């Protein structure tokens, strides 16, 4: 997903850019309203600071909205309710007050994208991964071949996170931050235990490959594949 970040505070911009990039986002950063309006590349969502050096971010929001329907999330140190309301009335899709965490911004981006890309009625049920696995994110339930699979809460959270981007390599740090907590100080061995549990409970539907020194990659087993082609096929941690 391509993000246009409009932020004049360099430390904030660099931190947010690094965090988003870790999660697989492509980020173009500009520091002025003029640069935002002149940006030529297509993008999927705009993160827009209101306190820009050359113009009010609300004016930039208005101009971007007149151009099209690209989602706009305002990020600002202005916590006044009036600014929040005006931003939303001008066409912003969401508003995040500083200080914020990268995980919160990512959650807001995903929520906005779900709203602006509504599913059709046929797609309104559980997310399907191959012919065997279904993940119902509304009900937090998982079914394998139509039968519900009992998962521990963190097993479900881990599966839900990894299936957001099948095939993507996720670092241990990314996973621990997203599934456990940014302030988790315990051993990451717990991650291996939960991966092993998912491999065992969902054998044949997914594989979870361990990439030494980096993290894990979840793949969906295609029809006709026995799922034993890689390290994800076994239940070993």
mmCIF file of C-alpha atoms in Angstrom:
data_model
loop_
_atom_site.group_PDB
_atom_site.id
_atom_site.type_symbol
_atom_site.label_atom_id
_atom_site.label_comp_id
_atom_site.label_asym_id
_atom_site.label_seq_id
_atom_site.Cartn_x
_atom_site.Cartn_y
_atom_site.Cartn_z
ATOM 1 C CA UNK A 1 0.000 0.000 0.000
ATOM 2 C CA UNK A 2 1.340 3.413 -1.013
ATOM 3 C CA UNK A 3 1.207 6.192 1.609
ATOM 4 C CA UNK A 4 1.790 9.916 1.066
ATOM 5 C CA UNK A 5 3.064 11.330 4.361
ATOM 6 C CA UNK A 6 2.773 15.111 4.709
ATOM 7 C CA UNK A 7 4.692 16.092 7.867
ATOM 8 C CA UNK A 8 7.160 18.927 8.500
ATOM 9 C CA UNK A 9 8.581 17.542 11.765
ATOM 10 C CA UNK A 10 11.510 15.439 10.549
ATOM 11 C CA UNK A 11 11.938 13.203 13.642
ATOM 12 C CA UNK A 12 8.211 12.405 13.624
ATOM 13 C CA UNK A 13 8.227 11.787 9.876
ATOM 14 C CA UNK A 14 11.299 9.556 9.955
ATOM 15 C CA UNK A 15 9.964 7.513 12.866
ATOM 16 C CA UNK A 16 6.584 7.049 11.204
ATOM 17 C CA UNK A 17 8.196 6.278 7.870
ATOM 18 C CA UNK A 18 10.435 3.594 9.401
ATOM 19 C CA UNK A 19 7.513 2.059 11.267
ATOM 20 C CA UNK A 20 5.227 1.947 8.243
ATOM 21 C CA UNK A 21 7.984 0.544 6.044
ATOM 22 C CA UNK A 22 8.578 -2.264 8.551
ATOM 23 C CA UNK A 23 4.960 -3.266 8.055
ATOM 24 C CA UNK A 24 5.250 -3.364 4.271
ATOM 25 C CA UNK A 25 3.936 0.105 3.380
ATOM 26 C CA UNK A 26 5.583 2.233 0.691
ATOM 27 C CA UNK A 27 5.964 5.771 2.029
ATOM 28 C CA UNK A 28 6.604 9.012 0.133
ATOM 29 C CA UNK A 29 7.388 11.847 2.534
ATOM 30 C CA UNK A 30 6.918 15.564 1.799
ATOM 31 C CA UNK A 31 7.205 18.385 4.324
ATOM 32 C CA UNK A 32 5.012 21.147 2.849
ATOM 33 C CA UNK A 33 1.490 21.574 1.605
ATOM 34 C CA UNK A 34 2.739 22.721 -1.796
ATOM 35 C CA UNK A 35 4.803 19.552 -2.186
ATOM 36 C CA UNK A 36 1.807 17.442 -1.213
ATOM 37 C CA UNK A 37 -0.394 19.082 -3.834
ATOM 38 C CA UNK A 38 2.358 18.818 -6.459
ATOM 39 C CA UNK A 39 3.157 15.173 -5.725
ATOM 40 C CA UNK A 40 2.836 13.299 -9.039
ATOM 41 C CA UNK A 41 2.752 9.678 -7.947
ATOM 42 C CA UNK A 42 -0.446 7.731 -7.232
ATOM 43 C CA UNK A 43 -1.027 6.816 -3.591
ATOM 44 C CA UNK A 44 -3.625 4.869 -1.642
ATOM 45 C CA UNK A 45 -3.895 7.015 1.499
ATOM 46 C CA UNK A 46 -2.654 10.389 2.766
ATOM 47 C CA UNK A 47 -1.358 11.026 6.292
ATOM 48 C CA UNK A 48 -1.668 14.786 6.650
ATOM 49 C CA UNK A 49 -0.257 17.004 9.396
ATOM 50 C CA UNK A 50 -2.194 20.239 9.964
ATOM 51 C CA UNK A 51 0.741 22.342 11.189
ATOM 52 C CA UNK A 52 2.621 22.807 7.912
ATOM 53 C CA UNK A 53 5.142 25.632 7.392
ATOM 54 C CA UNK A 54 3.666 27.058 4.178
ATOM 55 C CA UNK A 55 -0.090 26.616 4.545
ATOM 56 C CA UNK A 56 -2.755 25.335 6.875
ATOM 57 C CA UNK A 57 -3.175 21.595 6.578
ATOM 58 C CA UNK A 58 -6.942 22.075 6.502
ATOM 59 C CA UNK A 59 -6.551 23.922 3.182
ATOM 60 C CA UNK A 60 -4.490 21.028 1.853
ATOM 61 C CA UNK A 61 -7.167 18.610 3.035
ATOM 62 C CA UNK A 62 -9.835 20.598 1.204
ATOM 63 C CA UNK A 63 -7.779 20.731 -2.008
ATOM 64 C CA UNK A 64 -7.005 17.005 -1.942
ATOM 65 C CA UNK A 65 -10.643 16.143 -1.364
ATOM 66 C CA UNK A 66 -11.723 18.260 -4.338
ATOM 67 C CA UNK A 67 -9.356 16.217 -6.500
ATOM 68 C CA UNK A 68 -10.757 12.819 -5.633
ATOM 69 C CA UNK A 69 -11.712 10.240 -3.050
ATOM 70 C CA UNK A 70 -8.293 9.137 -1.802
ATOM 71 C CA UNK A 71 -8.553 8.461 1.969
ATOM 72 C CA UNK A 72 -7.103 11.226 4.154
ATOM 73 C CA UNK A 73 -6.081 10.689 7.772
ATOM 74 C CA UNK A 74 -5.204 13.885 9.613
ATOM 75 C CA UNK A 75 -2.336 13.569 12.090
ATOM 76 C CA UNK A 76 -1.891 16.614 14.282
ATOM 77 C CA UNK A 77 -0.812 17.988 17.640
ATOM 78 C CA UNK A 78 -3.998 20.047 17.572
ATOM 79 C CA UNK A 79 -6.339 18.261 19.937
ATOM 80 C CA UNK A 80 -9.003 20.971 19.878
ATOM 81 C CA UNK A 81 -12.410 19.547 19.003
ATOM 82 C CA UNK A 82 -13.062 22.358 16.513
ATOM 83 C CA UNK A 83 -10.057 21.389 14.367
ATOM 84 C CA UNK A 84 -11.108 17.757 14.524
ATOM 85 C CA UNK A 85 -14.663 18.557 13.408
ATOM 86 C CA UNK A 86 -13.546 20.963 10.670
ATOM 87 C CA UNK A 87 -11.072 18.414 9.329
ATOM 88 C CA UNK A 88 -13.736 15.745 9.100
ATOM 89 C CA UNK A 89 -16.201 18.181 7.529
ATOM 90 C CA UNK A 90 -13.624 19.104 4.892
ATOM 91 C CA UNK A 91 -13.375 15.484 3.854
ATOM 92 C CA UNK A 92 -10.818 13.809 6.128
ATOM 93 C CA UNK A 93 -11.681 10.180 6.824
ATOM 94 C CA UNK A 94 -10.096 10.023 10.283
ATOM 95 C CA UNK A 95 -8.126 12.112 12.768
ATOM 96 C CA UNK A 96 -5.200 10.971 14.926
ATOM 97 C CA UNK A 97 -3.859 13.225 17.677
ATOM 98 C CA UNK A 98 -0.155 13.403 18.522
ATOM 99 C CA UNK A 99 1.529 11.701 20.219
ATOM 100 C CA UNK A 100 0.569 8.412 18.614
ATOM 101 C CA UNK A 101 2.088 4.993 18.034
ATOM 102 C CA UNK A 102 2.782 3.392 14.676
ATOM 103 C CA UNK A 103 0.418 0.549 15.494
ATOM 104 C CA UNK A 104 -2.427 3.004 16.052
ATOM 105 C CA UNK A 105 -1.767 4.698 12.709
ATOM 106 C CA UNK A 106 -1.664 1.347 10.916
ATOM 107 C CA UNK A 107 -4.926 0.306 12.555
ATOM 108 C CA UNK A 108 -6.529 3.592 11.447
ATOM 109 C CA UNK A 109 -5.235 3.107 7.878
ATOM 110 C CA UNK A 110 -6.637 -0.411 7.683
ATOM 111 C CA UNK A 111 -9.970 0.655 9.176
ATOM 112 C CA UNK A 112 -10.298 3.527 6.701
ATOM 113 C CA UNK A 113 -9.396 1.281 3.766
ATOM 114 C CA UNK A 114 -12.042 -1.218 4.834
ATOM 115 C CA UNK A 115 -14.632 1.567 4.898
ATOM 116 C CA UNK A 116 -13.733 3.051 1.531
ATOM 117 C CA UNK A 117 -13.468 -0.355 -0.131
ATOM 118 C CA UNK A 118 -16.675 -1.967 1.136
ATOM 119 C CA UNK A 119 -17.165 -5.611 0.452
ATOM 120 C CA UNK A 120 -19.950 -6.881 -1.712
ATOM 121 C CA UNK A 121 -22.686 -8.917 -0.060
ATOM 122 C CA UNK A 122 -21.044 -12.136 -1.257
ATOM 123 C CA UNK A 123 -17.780 -11.102 0.403
ATOM 124 C CA UNK A 124 -19.382 -10.013 3.646
ATOM 125 C CA UNK A 125 -18.646 -13.223 5.507
ATOM 126 C CA UNK A 126 -15.407 -14.764 6.779
ATOM 127 C CA UNK A 127 -12.146 -14.256 4.917
ATOM 128 C CA UNK A 128 -11.231 -17.412 3.015
ATOM 129 C CA UNK A 129 -7.682 -18.655 2.511
ATOM 130 C CA UNK A 130 -7.637 -21.426 -0.042
ATOM 131 C CA UNK A 131 -10.458 -23.949 -0.043
ATOM 132 C CA UNK A 132 -10.015 -25.158 3.534
ATOM 133 C CA UNK A 133 -9.411 -22.232 5.893
ATOM 134 C CA UNK A 134 -11.858 -19.464 6.867
ATOM 135 C CA UNK A 135 -11.154 -16.678 9.374
ATOM 136 C CA UNK A 136 -14.170 -14.762 10.667
ATOM 137 C CA UNK A 137 -12.622 -11.565 11.997
ATOM 138 C CA UNK A 138 -15.929 -10.208 13.269
ATOM 139 C CA UNK A 139 -16.570 -13.243 15.455
ATOM 140 C CA UNK A 140 -12.889 -14.118 16.014
ATOM 141 C CA UNK A 141 -13.518 -17.688 14.855
ATOM 142 C CA UNK A 142 -11.561 -20.006 12.606
ATOM 143 C CA UNK A 143 -12.895 -22.921 10.587
ATOM 144 C CA UNK A 144 -10.970 -25.679 8.879
ATOM 145 C CA UNK A 145 -12.944 -27.728 6.331
ATOM 146 C CA UNK A 146 -16.109 -26.224 7.802
ATOM 147 C CA UNK A 147 -15.336 -27.289 11.373
ATOM 148 C CA UNK A 148 -14.492 -24.711 14.016
ATOM 149 C CA UNK A 149 -10.917 -24.880 15.302
ATOM 150 C CA UNK A 150 -10.331 -23.963 18.937
ATOM 151 C CA UNK A 151 -7.501 -21.462 19.184
ATOM 152 C CA UNK A 152 -6.086 -19.746 22.244
ATOM 153 C CA UNK A 153 -6.575 -15.957 22.098
ATOM 154 C CA UNK A 154 -2.973 -15.239 21.118
ATOM 155 C CA UNK A 155 -3.001 -18.090 18.591
ATOM 156 C CA UNK A 156 -5.979 -16.414 16.930
ATOM 157 C CA UNK A 157 -4.297 -12.974 17.060
ATOM 158 C CA UNK A 158 -1.153 -14.424 15.500
ATOM 159 C CA UNK A 159 -3.102 -16.130 12.710
ATOM 160 C CA UNK A 160 -5.158 -12.988 12.046
ATOM 161 C CA UNK A 161 -1.965 -10.917 11.780
ATOM 162 C CA UNK A 162 -0.059 -13.320 9.523
ATOM 163 C CA UNK A 163 -3.034 -13.834 7.186
ATOM 164 C CA UNK A 164 -3.343 -10.099 6.584
ATOM 165 C CA UNK A 165 -0.479 -10.462 4.096
ATOM 166 C CA UNK A 166 0.076 -14.122 3.125
ATOM 167 C CA UNK A 167 3.538 -14.648 1.699
ATOM 168 C CA UNK A 168 5.040 -11.596 3.412
ATOM 169 C CA UNK A 169 8.070 -12.136 5.632
ATOM 170 C CA UNK A 170 7.327 -10.743 9.079
ATOM 171 C CA UNK A 171 10.153 -10.143 11.536
ATOM 172 C CA UNK A 172 9.926 -11.439 15.070
ATOM 173 C CA UNK A 173 9.889 -7.839 16.282
ATOM 174 C CA UNK A 174 6.943 -6.936 14.025
ATOM 175 C CA UNK A 175 4.979 -9.943 15.203
ATOM 176 C CA UNK A 176 5.717 -9.430 18.891
ATOM 177 C CA UNK A 177 4.765 -5.757 18.649
ATOM 178 C CA UNK A 178 1.519 -6.438 16.767
ATOM 179 C CA UNK A 179 0.323 -9.578 18.569
ATOM 180 C CA UNK A 180 1.686 -9.137 22.060
ATOM 181 C CA UNK A 181 2.633 -5.587 22.958
ATOM 182 C CA UNK A 182 5.146 -2.927 22.075
ATOM 183 C CA UNK A 183 6.313 -3.100 25.691
ATOM 184 C CA UNK A 184 6.696 -6.901 25.801
ATOM 185 C CA UNK A 185 9.892 -7.758 27.636
ATOM 186 C CA UNK A 186 9.457 -11.514 27.956
ATOM 187 C CA UNK A 187 11.234 -14.179 25.911
ATOM 188 C CA UNK A 188 10.254 -14.437 22.238
ATOM 189 C CA UNK A 189 10.209 -18.226 22.652
ATOM 190 C CA UNK A 190 6.487 -17.798 23.279
ATOM 191 C CA UNK A 191 6.174 -16.859 19.593
ATOM 192 C CA UNK A 192 7.716 -20.181 18.539
ATOM 193 C CA UNK A 193 5.284 -22.030 20.793
ATOM 194 C CA UNK A 194 2.291 -20.300 19.218
ATOM 195 C CA UNK A 195 3.616 -20.849 15.692
ATOM 196 C CA UNK A 196 4.006 -24.550 16.453
ATOM 197 C CA UNK A 197 0.419 -24.687 17.716
ATOM 198 C CA UNK A 198 -0.920 -23.101 14.524
ATOM 199 C CA UNK A 199 1.116 -25.466 12.367
ATOM 200 C CA UNK A 200 -0.350 -28.408 14.233
ATOM 201 C CA UNK A 201 -3.958 -27.223 14.328
ATOM 202 C CA UNK A 202 -4.081 -25.959 10.738
ATOM 203 C CA UNK A 203 -1.844 -28.548 9.083
ATOM 204 C CA UNK A 204 -2.556 -28.889 5.387
ATOM 205 C CA UNK A 205 -4.237 -25.481 5.088
ATOM 206 C CA UNK A 206 -1.262 -23.218 5.804
ATOM 207 C CA UNK A 207 2.480 -23.444 6.201
ATOM 208 C CA UNK A 208 4.502 -21.128 8.412
ATOM 209 C CA UNK A 209 8.116 -20.971 7.317
ATOM 210 C CA UNK A 210 10.748 -19.956 9.841
ATOM 211 C CA UNK A 211 13.410 -17.717 8.307
ATOM 212 C CA UNK A 212 16.459 -17.998 10.545
ATOM 213 C CA UNK A 213 17.479 -14.734 12.152
ATOM 214 C CA UNK A 214 14.497 -12.842 10.722
ATOM 215 C CA UNK A 215 11.028 -14.167 11.423
ATOM 216 C CA UNK A 216 8.187 -16.097 9.807
ATOM 217 C CA UNK A 217 6.319 -16.285 6.515
ATOM 218 C CA UNK A 218 2.790 -17.731 6.259
ATOM 219 C CA UNK A 219 1.745 -19.344 2.981
ATOM 220 C CA UNK A 220 -1.656 -20.673 1.964
ATOM 221 C CA UNK A 221 -1.554 -24.291 0.808
ATOM 222 C CA UNK A 222 -2.945 -24.551 -2.699
ATOM 223 C CA UNK A 223 -5.381 -27.277 -3.678
ATOM 224 C CA UNK A 224 -3.473 -30.429 -4.550
ATOM 225 C CA UNK A 225 -0.465 -29.429 -2.442
ATOM 226 C CA UNK A 226 0.071 -31.555 0.653
ATOM 227 C CA UNK A 227 1.624 -28.599 2.498
ATOM 228 C CA UNK A 228 4.812 -30.504 3.353
ATOM 229 C CA UNK A 229 7.114 -28.715 0.989
ATOM 230 C CA UNK A 230 8.819 -26.528 3.598
ATOM 231 C CA UNK A 231 9.561 -26.082 7.236
ATOM 232 C CA UNK A 232 6.041 -24.740 7.784
ATOM 233 C CA UNK A 233 4.525 -28.164 7.199
ATOM 234 C CA UNK A 234 5.619 -29.729 10.468
ATOM 235 C CA UNK A 235 4.590 -28.949 13.994
ATOM 236 C CA UNK A 236 8.145 -28.407 15.223
ATOM 237 C CA UNK A 237 8.956 -25.029 16.664
#
